[in-house]
């Protein structure tokens, strides 16, 4: 009975040690992760990005489609209102 009791204690100790080591490693990994520096753009670069967005033909086409669709829906609502 003493032998089995000793085996259980050893296994329990191994488990505890593993858990402690893993928790310490997790803490170290979290501490070691450097924060990614945010990309800093100059005013010139920001202006270029903003201008690029405005000139984007796909975006312009999408806005034009949305505006046309909104106008059609508005006309349909007005037509329904006149019918009633």
Tab-separated table of C-alpha atoms in Angstrom:
chain	number	residue	atom	x	y	z
A	1	UNK	CA	0.000	0.000	0.000
A	2	UNK	CA	2.907	2.348	0.677
A	3	UNK	CA	4.263	1.704	-2.821
A	4	UNK	CA	1.040	2.742	-4.540
A	5	UNK	CA	0.746	5.767	-2.268
A	6	UNK	CA	4.300	6.817	-3.254
A	7	UNK	CA	3.528	6.415	-6.964
A	8	UNK	CA	0.441	8.580	-6.686
A	9	UNK	CA	2.391	11.286	-4.870
A	10	UNK	CA	5.093	11.269	-7.554
A	11	UNK	CA	2.493	11.532	-10.322
A	12	UNK	CA	0.701	14.323	-8.485
A	13	UNK	CA	3.995	16.169	-8.013
A	14	UNK	CA	4.852	15.759	-11.697
A	15	UNK	CA	1.458	17.144	-12.639
A	16	UNK	CA	1.827	20.135	-10.311
A	17	UNK	CA	5.316	20.898	-11.608
A	18	UNK	CA	4.123	20.689	-15.226
A	19	UNK	CA	1.252	23.064	-14.503
A	20	UNK	CA	3.576	25.540	-12.779
A	21	UNK	CA	6.076	25.454	-15.635
A	22	UNK	CA	3.345	25.881	-18.251
A	23	UNK	CA	1.784	28.801	-16.382
A	24	UNK	CA	5.208	30.473	-16.052
A	25	UNK	CA	5.897	29.963	-19.755
A	26	UNK	CA	2.530	31.462	-20.679
A	27	UNK	CA	3.267	34.508	-18.517
A	28	UNK	CA	6.700	34.897	-20.127
A	29	UNK	CA	5.266	34.631	-23.644
A	30	UNK	CA	2.688	37.317	-22.888
A	31	UNK	CA	5.358	39.599	-21.441
A	32	UNK	CA	7.784	38.996	-24.312
A	33	UNK	CA	5.352	39.830	-27.110
A	34	UNK	CA	6.338	43.287	-28.292
A	35	UNK	CA	3.549	45.562	-29.368
A	36	UNK	CA	3.539	46.107	-33.090
A	37	UNK	CA	4.359	49.701	-33.806
A	38	UNK	CA	1.540	51.414	-35.629
A	39	UNK	CA	2.400	52.695	-39.055
A	40	UNK	CA	2.735	56.426	-38.951
A	41	UNK	CA	1.950	58.169	-42.201
A	42	UNK	CA	2.956	61.679	-43.029
A	43	UNK	CA	0.332	64.280	-43.893
A	44	UNK	CA	1.369	63.972	-47.517
A	45	UNK	CA	0.825	60.205	-47.495
A	46	UNK	CA	-2.545	60.560	-45.776
A	47	UNK	CA	-3.628	63.131	-48.348
A	48	UNK	CA	-2.538	60.804	-51.150
A	49	UNK	CA	-4.540	57.953	-49.634
A	50	UNK	CA	-7.625	60.122	-49.268
A	51	UNK	CA	-7.294	61.378	-52.846
A	52	UNK	CA	-6.820	57.817	-54.076
A	53	UNK	CA	-10.021	56.731	-52.386
A	54	UNK	CA	-11.935	59.529	-54.032
A	55	UNK	CA	-10.557	58.683	-57.462
A	56	UNK	CA	-11.227	54.957	-57.178
A	57	UNK	CA	-13.416	54.185	-60.224
A	58	UNK	CA	-15.034	51.153	-58.628
A	59	UNK	CA	-16.052	53.155	-55.590
A	60	UNK	CA	-17.376	55.990	-57.760
A	61	UNK	CA	-19.379	53.525	-59.865
A	62	UNK	CA	-20.771	51.887	-56.743
A	63	UNK	CA	-21.847	55.250	-55.322
A	64	UNK	CA	-23.474	56.170	-58.651
A	65	UNK	CA	-25.401	52.871	-58.688
A	66	UNK	CA	-26.539	53.370	-55.098
A	67	UNK	CA	-27.689	56.926	-55.828
A	68	UNK	CA	-29.593	55.789	-58.935
A	69	UNK	CA	-31.236	52.991	-56.963
A	70	UNK	CA	-32.195	55.394	-54.173
A	71	UNK	CA	-33.727	57.809	-56.718
A	72	UNK	CA	-35.747	54.978	-58.290
A	73	UNK	CA	-37.014	53.877	-54.882
A	74	UNK	CA	-37.935	57.468	-54.029
A	75	UNK	CA	-39.847	57.825	-57.315
A	76	UNK	CA	-41.659	54.549	-56.654
A	77	UNK	CA	-42.674	55.711	-53.171
A	78	UNK	CA	-43.907	59.040	-54.544
A	79	UNK	CA	-45.896	57.237	-57.248
A	80	UNK	CA	-47.517	55.002	-54.619
A	81	UNK	CA	-48.327	58.006	-52.470
A	82	UNK	CA	-50.000	59.743	-55.436
A	83	UNK	CA	-52.059	56.621	-56.225
A	84	UNK	CA	-53.442	56.494	-52.692
